[in-house]
XYZ file of C-alpha atoms in Angstrom:
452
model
C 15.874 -18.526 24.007
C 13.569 -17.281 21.268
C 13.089 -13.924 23.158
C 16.601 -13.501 23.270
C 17.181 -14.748 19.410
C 14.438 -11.722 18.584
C 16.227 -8.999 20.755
C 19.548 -10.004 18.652
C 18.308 -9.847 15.641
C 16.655 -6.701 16.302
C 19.845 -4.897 17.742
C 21.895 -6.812 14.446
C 18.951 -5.618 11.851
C 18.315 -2.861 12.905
C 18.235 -0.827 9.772
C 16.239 -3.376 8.273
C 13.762 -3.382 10.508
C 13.265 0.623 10.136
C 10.995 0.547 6.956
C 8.996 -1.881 8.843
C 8.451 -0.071 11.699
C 7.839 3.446 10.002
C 4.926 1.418 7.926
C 3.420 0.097 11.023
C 3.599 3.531 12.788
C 1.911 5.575 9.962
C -0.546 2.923 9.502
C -1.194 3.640 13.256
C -1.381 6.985 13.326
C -4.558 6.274 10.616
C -6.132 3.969 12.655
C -5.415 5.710 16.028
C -6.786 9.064 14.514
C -9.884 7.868 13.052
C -10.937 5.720 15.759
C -10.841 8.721 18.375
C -13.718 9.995 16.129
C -15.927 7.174 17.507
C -14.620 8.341 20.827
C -15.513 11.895 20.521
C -18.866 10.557 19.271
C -19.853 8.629 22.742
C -18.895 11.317 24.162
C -21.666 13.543 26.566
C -23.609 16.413 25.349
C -23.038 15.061 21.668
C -25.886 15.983 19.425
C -27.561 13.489 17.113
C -26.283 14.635 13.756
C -22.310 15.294 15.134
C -22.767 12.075 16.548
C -23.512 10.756 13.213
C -21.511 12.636 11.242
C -18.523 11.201 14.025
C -19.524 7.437 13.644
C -19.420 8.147 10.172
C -15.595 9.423 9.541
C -14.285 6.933 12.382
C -16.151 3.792 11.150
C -16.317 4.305 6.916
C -12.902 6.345 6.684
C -11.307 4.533 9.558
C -12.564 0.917 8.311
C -10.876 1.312 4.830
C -7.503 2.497 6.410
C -7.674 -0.130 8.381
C -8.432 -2.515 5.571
C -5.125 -0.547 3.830
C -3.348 -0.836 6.585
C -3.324 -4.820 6.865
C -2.843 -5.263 3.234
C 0.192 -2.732 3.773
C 1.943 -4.798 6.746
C 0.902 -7.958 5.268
C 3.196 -6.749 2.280
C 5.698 -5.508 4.145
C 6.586 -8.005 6.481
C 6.566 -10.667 3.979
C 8.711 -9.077 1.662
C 11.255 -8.928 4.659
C 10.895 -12.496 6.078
C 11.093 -13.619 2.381
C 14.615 -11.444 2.257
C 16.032 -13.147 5.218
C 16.222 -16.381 3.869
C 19.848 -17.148 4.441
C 19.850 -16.225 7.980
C 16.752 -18.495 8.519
C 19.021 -21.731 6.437
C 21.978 -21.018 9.073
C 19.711 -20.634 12.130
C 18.821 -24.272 10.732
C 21.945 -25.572 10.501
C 22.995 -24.645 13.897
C 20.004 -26.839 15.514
C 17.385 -24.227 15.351
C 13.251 -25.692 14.585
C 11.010 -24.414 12.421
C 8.862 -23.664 15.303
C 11.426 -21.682 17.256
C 12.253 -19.936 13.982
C 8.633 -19.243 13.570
C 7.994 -17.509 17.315
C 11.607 -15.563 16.981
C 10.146 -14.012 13.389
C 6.666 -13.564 15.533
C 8.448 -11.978 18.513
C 10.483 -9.649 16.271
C 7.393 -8.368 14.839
C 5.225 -8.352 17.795
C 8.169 -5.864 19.607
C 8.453 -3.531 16.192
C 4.700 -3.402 16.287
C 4.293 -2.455 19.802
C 7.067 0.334 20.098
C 5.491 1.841 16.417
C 1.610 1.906 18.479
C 2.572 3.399 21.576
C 4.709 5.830 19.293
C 1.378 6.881 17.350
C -0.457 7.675 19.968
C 1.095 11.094 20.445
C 0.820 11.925 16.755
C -2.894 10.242 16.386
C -4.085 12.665 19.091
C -2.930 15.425 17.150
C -4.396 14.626 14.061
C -7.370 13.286 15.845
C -7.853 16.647 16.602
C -7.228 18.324 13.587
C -9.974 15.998 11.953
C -12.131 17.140 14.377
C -11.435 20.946 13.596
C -12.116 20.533 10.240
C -15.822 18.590 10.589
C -16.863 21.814 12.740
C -15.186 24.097 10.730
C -17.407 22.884 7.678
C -20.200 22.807 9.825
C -20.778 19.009 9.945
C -20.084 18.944 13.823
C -21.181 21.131 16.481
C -18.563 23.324 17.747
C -19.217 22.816 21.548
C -18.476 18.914 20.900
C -15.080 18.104 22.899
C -12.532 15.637 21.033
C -11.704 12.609 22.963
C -8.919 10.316 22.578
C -9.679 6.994 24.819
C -10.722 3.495 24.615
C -11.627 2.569 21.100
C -8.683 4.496 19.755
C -6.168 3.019 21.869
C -7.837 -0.495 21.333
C -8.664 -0.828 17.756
C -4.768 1.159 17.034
C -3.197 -1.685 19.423
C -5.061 -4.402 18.345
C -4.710 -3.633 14.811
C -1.282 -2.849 14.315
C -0.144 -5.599 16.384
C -2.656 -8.218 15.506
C -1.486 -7.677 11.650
C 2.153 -7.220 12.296
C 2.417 -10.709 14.334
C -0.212 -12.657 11.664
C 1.866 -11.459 9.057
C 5.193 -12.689 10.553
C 3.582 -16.104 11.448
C 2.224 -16.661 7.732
C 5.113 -15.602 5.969
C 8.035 -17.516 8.753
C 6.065 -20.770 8.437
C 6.223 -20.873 4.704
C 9.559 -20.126 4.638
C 10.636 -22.743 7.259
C 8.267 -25.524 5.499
C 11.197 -25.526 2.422
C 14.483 -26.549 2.121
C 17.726 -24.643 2.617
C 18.195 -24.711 -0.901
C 14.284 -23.502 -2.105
C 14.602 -20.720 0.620
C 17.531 -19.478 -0.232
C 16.421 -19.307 -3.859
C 12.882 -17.874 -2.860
C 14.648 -14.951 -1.128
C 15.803 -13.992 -4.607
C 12.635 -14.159 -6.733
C 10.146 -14.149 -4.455
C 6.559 -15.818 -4.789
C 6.599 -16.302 -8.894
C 3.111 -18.655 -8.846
C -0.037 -17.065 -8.102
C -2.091 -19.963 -5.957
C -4.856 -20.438 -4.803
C -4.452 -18.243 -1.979
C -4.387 -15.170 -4.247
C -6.722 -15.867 -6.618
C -10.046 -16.636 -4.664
C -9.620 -13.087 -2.541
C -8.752 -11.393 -5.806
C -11.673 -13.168 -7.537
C -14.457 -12.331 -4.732
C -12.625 -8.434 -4.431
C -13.012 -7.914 -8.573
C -16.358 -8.848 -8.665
C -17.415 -7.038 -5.603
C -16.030 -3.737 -7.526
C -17.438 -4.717 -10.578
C -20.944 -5.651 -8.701
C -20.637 -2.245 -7.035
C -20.416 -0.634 -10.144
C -23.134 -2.141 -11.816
C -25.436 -1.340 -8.933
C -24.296 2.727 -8.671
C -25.774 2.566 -12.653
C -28.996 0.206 -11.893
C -30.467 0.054 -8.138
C -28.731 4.259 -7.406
C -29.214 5.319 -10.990
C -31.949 8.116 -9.475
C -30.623 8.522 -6.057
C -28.281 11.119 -7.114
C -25.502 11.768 -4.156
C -26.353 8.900 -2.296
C -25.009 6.520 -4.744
C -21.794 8.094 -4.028
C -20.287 5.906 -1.127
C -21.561 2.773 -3.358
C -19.376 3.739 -6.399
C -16.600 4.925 -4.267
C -15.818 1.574 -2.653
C -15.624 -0.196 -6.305
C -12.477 1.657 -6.258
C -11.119 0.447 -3.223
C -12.175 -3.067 -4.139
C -10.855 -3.327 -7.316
C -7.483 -1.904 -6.229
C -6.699 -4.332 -3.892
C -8.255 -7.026 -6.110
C -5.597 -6.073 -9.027
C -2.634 -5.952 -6.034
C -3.270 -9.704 -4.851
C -2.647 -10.491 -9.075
C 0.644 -8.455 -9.125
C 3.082 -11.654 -9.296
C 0.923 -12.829 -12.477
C 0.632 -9.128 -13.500
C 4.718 -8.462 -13.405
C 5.071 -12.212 -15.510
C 2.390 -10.611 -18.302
C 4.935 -7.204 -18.384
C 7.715 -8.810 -18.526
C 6.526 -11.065 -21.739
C 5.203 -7.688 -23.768
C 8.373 -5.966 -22.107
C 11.277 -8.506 -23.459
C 9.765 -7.607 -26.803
C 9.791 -3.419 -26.479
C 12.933 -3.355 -24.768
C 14.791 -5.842 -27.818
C 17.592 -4.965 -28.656
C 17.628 -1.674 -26.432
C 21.443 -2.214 -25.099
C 22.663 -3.314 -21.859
C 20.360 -1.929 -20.243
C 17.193 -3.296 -21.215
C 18.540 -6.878 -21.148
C 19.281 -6.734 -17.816
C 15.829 -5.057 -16.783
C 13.844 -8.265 -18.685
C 16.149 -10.765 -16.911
C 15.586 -8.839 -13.273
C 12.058 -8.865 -13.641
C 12.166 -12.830 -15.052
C 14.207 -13.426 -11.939
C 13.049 -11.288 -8.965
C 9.115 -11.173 -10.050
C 8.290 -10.930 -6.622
C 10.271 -8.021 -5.220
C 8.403 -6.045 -9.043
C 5.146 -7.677 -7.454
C 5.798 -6.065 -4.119
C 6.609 -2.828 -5.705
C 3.878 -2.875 -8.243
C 0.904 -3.065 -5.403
C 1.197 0.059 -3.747
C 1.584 1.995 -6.790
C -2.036 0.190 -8.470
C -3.430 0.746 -4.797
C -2.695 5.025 -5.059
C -3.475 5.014 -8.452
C -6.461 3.575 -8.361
C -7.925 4.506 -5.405
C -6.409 7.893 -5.433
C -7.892 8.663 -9.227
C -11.342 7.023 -8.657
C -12.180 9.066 -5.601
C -10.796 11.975 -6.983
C -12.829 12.338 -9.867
C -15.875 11.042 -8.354
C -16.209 13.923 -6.000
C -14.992 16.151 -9.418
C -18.211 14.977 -10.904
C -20.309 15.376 -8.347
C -19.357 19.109 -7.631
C -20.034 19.724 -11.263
C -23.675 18.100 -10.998
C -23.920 20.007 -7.652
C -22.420 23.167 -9.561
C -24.948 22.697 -12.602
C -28.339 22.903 -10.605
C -27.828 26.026 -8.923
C -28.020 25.065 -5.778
C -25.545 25.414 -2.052
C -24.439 22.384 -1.146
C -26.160 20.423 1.284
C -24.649 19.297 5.020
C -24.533 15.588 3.888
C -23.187 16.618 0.672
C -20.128 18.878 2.342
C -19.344 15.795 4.877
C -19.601 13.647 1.804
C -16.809 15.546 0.363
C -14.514 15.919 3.183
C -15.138 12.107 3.725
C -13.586 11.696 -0.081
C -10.419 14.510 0.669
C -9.488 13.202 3.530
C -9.528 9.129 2.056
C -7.234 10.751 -0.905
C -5.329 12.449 1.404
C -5.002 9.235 3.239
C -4.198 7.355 0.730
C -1.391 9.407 -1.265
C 0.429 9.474 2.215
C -0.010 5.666 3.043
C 0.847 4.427 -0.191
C 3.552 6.321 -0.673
C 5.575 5.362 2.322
C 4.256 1.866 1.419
C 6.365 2.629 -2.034
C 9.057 3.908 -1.082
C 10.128 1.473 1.529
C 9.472 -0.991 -0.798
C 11.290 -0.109 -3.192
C 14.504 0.644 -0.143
C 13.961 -2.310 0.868
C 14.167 -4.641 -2.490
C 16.985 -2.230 -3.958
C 19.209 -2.622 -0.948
C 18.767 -6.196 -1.228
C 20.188 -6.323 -4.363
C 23.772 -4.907 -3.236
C 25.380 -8.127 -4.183
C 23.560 -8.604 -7.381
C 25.139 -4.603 -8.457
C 28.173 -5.928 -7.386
C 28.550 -8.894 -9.214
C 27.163 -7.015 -12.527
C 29.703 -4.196 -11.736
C 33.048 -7.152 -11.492
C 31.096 -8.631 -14.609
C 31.932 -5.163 -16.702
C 28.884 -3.423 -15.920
C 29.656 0.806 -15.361
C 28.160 2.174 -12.322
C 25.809 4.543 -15.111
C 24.525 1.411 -16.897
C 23.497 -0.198 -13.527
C 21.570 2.674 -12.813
C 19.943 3.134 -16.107
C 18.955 -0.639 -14.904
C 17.435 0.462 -12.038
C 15.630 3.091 -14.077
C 14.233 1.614 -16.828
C 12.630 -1.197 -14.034
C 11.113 1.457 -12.109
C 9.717 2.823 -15.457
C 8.154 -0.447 -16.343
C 6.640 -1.182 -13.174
C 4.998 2.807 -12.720
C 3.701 2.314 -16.639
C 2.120 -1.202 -15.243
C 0.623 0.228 -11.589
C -0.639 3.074 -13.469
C -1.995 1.690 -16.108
C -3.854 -0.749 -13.751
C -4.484 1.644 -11.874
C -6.759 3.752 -13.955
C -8.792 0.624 -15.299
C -9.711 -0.096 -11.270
C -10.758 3.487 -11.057
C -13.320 2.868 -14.215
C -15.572 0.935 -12.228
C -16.284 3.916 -9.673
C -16.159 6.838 -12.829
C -17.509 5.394 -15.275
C -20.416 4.379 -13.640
C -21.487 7.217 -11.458
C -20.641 9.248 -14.228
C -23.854 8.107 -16.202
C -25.760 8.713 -12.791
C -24.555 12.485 -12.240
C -23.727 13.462 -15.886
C -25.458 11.110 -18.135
C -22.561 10.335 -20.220
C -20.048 7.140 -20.178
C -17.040 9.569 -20.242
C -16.747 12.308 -17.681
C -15.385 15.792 -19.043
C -13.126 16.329 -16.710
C -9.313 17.744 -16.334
C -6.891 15.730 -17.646
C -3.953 17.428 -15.505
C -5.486 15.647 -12.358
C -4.563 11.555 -13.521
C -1.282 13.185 -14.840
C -0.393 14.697 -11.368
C -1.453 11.346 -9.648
C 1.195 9.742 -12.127
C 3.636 12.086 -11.511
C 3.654 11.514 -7.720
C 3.956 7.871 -8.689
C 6.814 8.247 -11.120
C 8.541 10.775 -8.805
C 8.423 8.502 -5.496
C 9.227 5.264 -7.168
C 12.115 6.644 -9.716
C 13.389 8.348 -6.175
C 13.738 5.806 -4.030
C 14.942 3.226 -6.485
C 17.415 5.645 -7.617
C 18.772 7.555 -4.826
C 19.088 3.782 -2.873
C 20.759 2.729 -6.164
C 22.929 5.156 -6.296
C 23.843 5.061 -2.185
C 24.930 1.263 -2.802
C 26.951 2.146 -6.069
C 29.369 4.006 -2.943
C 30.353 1.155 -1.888
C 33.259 -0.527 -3.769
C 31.884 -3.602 -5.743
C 34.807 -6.210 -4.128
C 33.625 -4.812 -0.399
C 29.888 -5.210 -1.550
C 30.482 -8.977 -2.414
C 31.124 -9.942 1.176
C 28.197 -11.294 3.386
């Protein structure tokens, strides 16, 4: 029975279940792809240093996707379970346990999450190899080493995509059955609104790691020079992800400073205080990817910038470990402005078609298709200005600090065009898919949008 309750709801939802299963299959074409490094790295007639350089790219690179990935899914998933509280209050009025509930939301994702793997494995092979092209094309690998896609990739791609994607289902489903009708119902609306316990302690321990790292690229690596590189570069990643676990209590701080700014600025900015007062965790949802790209993406960024210029100011060619240092960095941007994006922008589908009703009603209420949208506008403004601004003040912890290693100065003279092109791919992919999603509900006429 609960088989066949997931293999409905999947055929019923199946639009719904699209952004899910587009984030699981990019986040397994990272994993897939890095992992075939350690692969190609076992393989036979490796030499030492490609073998190094291979365990290197598969296990640092590949460990922090994977790290991304499960925060991603985690996200995901539970913004969807959380969205399907009225279907989970009927499936209990018609006899249906929380348990059953629990193994049909389980089942669902464990089928999404299977079909996205085995559809990254063509795709991971390809860029598998690509990666591979471009370590001997720089020289860091040997260019008789073969590339091999086997075990570990198909493994650690499997095991993590699916292993997240059901966990993730089963956290999220039994929450949401432990409630009432009536509390899950309303928490499909606003989302989690309380940051507990369960947030705070892994954002605590992930702050203070950054911050430790930080402090220990200026005081134990303050004369190693390069090497202090992959220490300040995970500060980054760690204070990220420690600001995203605070985004419920970061949206309820905006929203205070943001009812005062947007006083008194029409329709419009009413209705984009009481949205965010009402529906902090769909802003919350939205807000993490964007502190995740800007963060990680600006703190990596400009930490290689600096060290090229060091590099650039002695005289001397780079060195092997420096150029796979490097690459390392590009391809972990590159990574990252990819995965976060699609992280945004389904998010941000996903929580904006949700709202169809909620247009509608504003729409039968008086509201002019134009000053919905501004709506929609002025939120996604406020909740870019917040991830950004976050953002950069989790990046400080990897630039400011290996900036007083490499240039002996607290601020880095560096181009200011590179943090506003970060923003702009920010602004650009969150004011796009609010709006264009917006606007492709506004079609629909508001009487036919009321009905379930």
């Amino acid at each position: 029975m609960v088989f066949w309750l997931a293999r409905a709801s999947l055929r019923r939802r199946a639009g719904a279940f699209t952004g899910s299963f587009l984030v699981l299959l990019f986040g397994a074409v990272m994993v897939m792809s890095f992992a075939s490094m350690l692969d190609t790295g076992r393989g036979t007639g490796v030499d030492a240093i490609s073998s190094e350089t291979l365990t290197t790219m598969g296990s640092v690179v590949g460990g922090w996707g994977m790290c991304l990935v499960v925060f991603a899914v985690v996200s995901t998933l539970g913004l969807s379970v959380r969205q399907r509280a009225t279907e989970t209050a009927l499936l209990k009025s018609a006899g249906a346990t929380p348990a059953q509930i629990v193994r049909m939301i389980a089942g669902e994702a464990a089928l999404v999450s299977v079909a996205a793997a085995a559809a990254a494995v063509a795709p991971s092979y390809l860029l598998g190899r690509f990666l591979l092209g471009l370590l001997k094309d720089t020289g860091q690998v040997a260019g008789g080493v073969a590339f091999a896609f086997g075990t570990i990739a198909l493994l650690v791609g499997f095991g993590v995509t699916v292993g997240s994607a059901v966990i993730a289902a089963l956290w999220t489903a039994r929450q949401a059955t432990r409630v009432s009708v009536a509390v899950s119902v309303i928490g499909a609306a606003t989302g989690p609104v309380r940051l507990t316990w369960k947030r705070i302690v892994p954002a605590a321990v992930l702050l203070i790691g950054g911050l430790y790292l930080g402090v220990l690229t200026v005081t134990a690596f303050a004369d190693k020079g390069p090497d202090a590189m992959p220490v300040a570069g995970q500060a980054c990643i760690l204070a990220s992800m420690g600001l995203a676990l605070l985004a419920p209590g970061l949206v309820r701080a905006t929203t205070a400073l943001t009812g005062r700014l947007l006083h008194g600025r029409g329709a419009a900015g009413y209705l984009t205080v009481q949205h965010l007062r009402r529906r902090t965790g769909q802003a919350a949802s939205a807000l993490m990817p964007i502190i995740l790209f800007t963060g990680i993406g600006t703190g990596i960024l400009y930490l290689q910038l600096i060290e090229n210029r060091a590099v650039a100011a002695t005289g001397y060619l780079r060195s092997n470990e420096q150029q796979n240092i490097q690459t390392l960095n590009l391809v972990v941007i590159g990574m990252i402005v990819v995965f976060a994006c699609i992280m945004l922008i389904n998010t941000l589908v996903a929580s904006t078609t949700f709202r169809r009703r909620e247009f509608a009603q504003l729409r039968l209420a008086g509201a002019t298709p134009a000053q919905v949208l501004r709506t929609v506008r002025t939120e996604g403004l406020v909740i870019v200005a917040t991830g950004t601004v976050l953002g950069v003040l989790a990046s400080a912890v990897t630039v400011l600090p290996y900036s007083i290693v490499r240039a002996d100065r607290w601020i880095p003279d560096l181009p200011a065009w590179v943090l506003l092109a970060i923003i702009a791919v920010a602004v650009t992919a969150t004011l796009s898919a609010a709006l264009g999603t917006a606007h492709r509900m506004l079609r629909t006429p508001a009487v036919d949008a009321m009905a379930p």
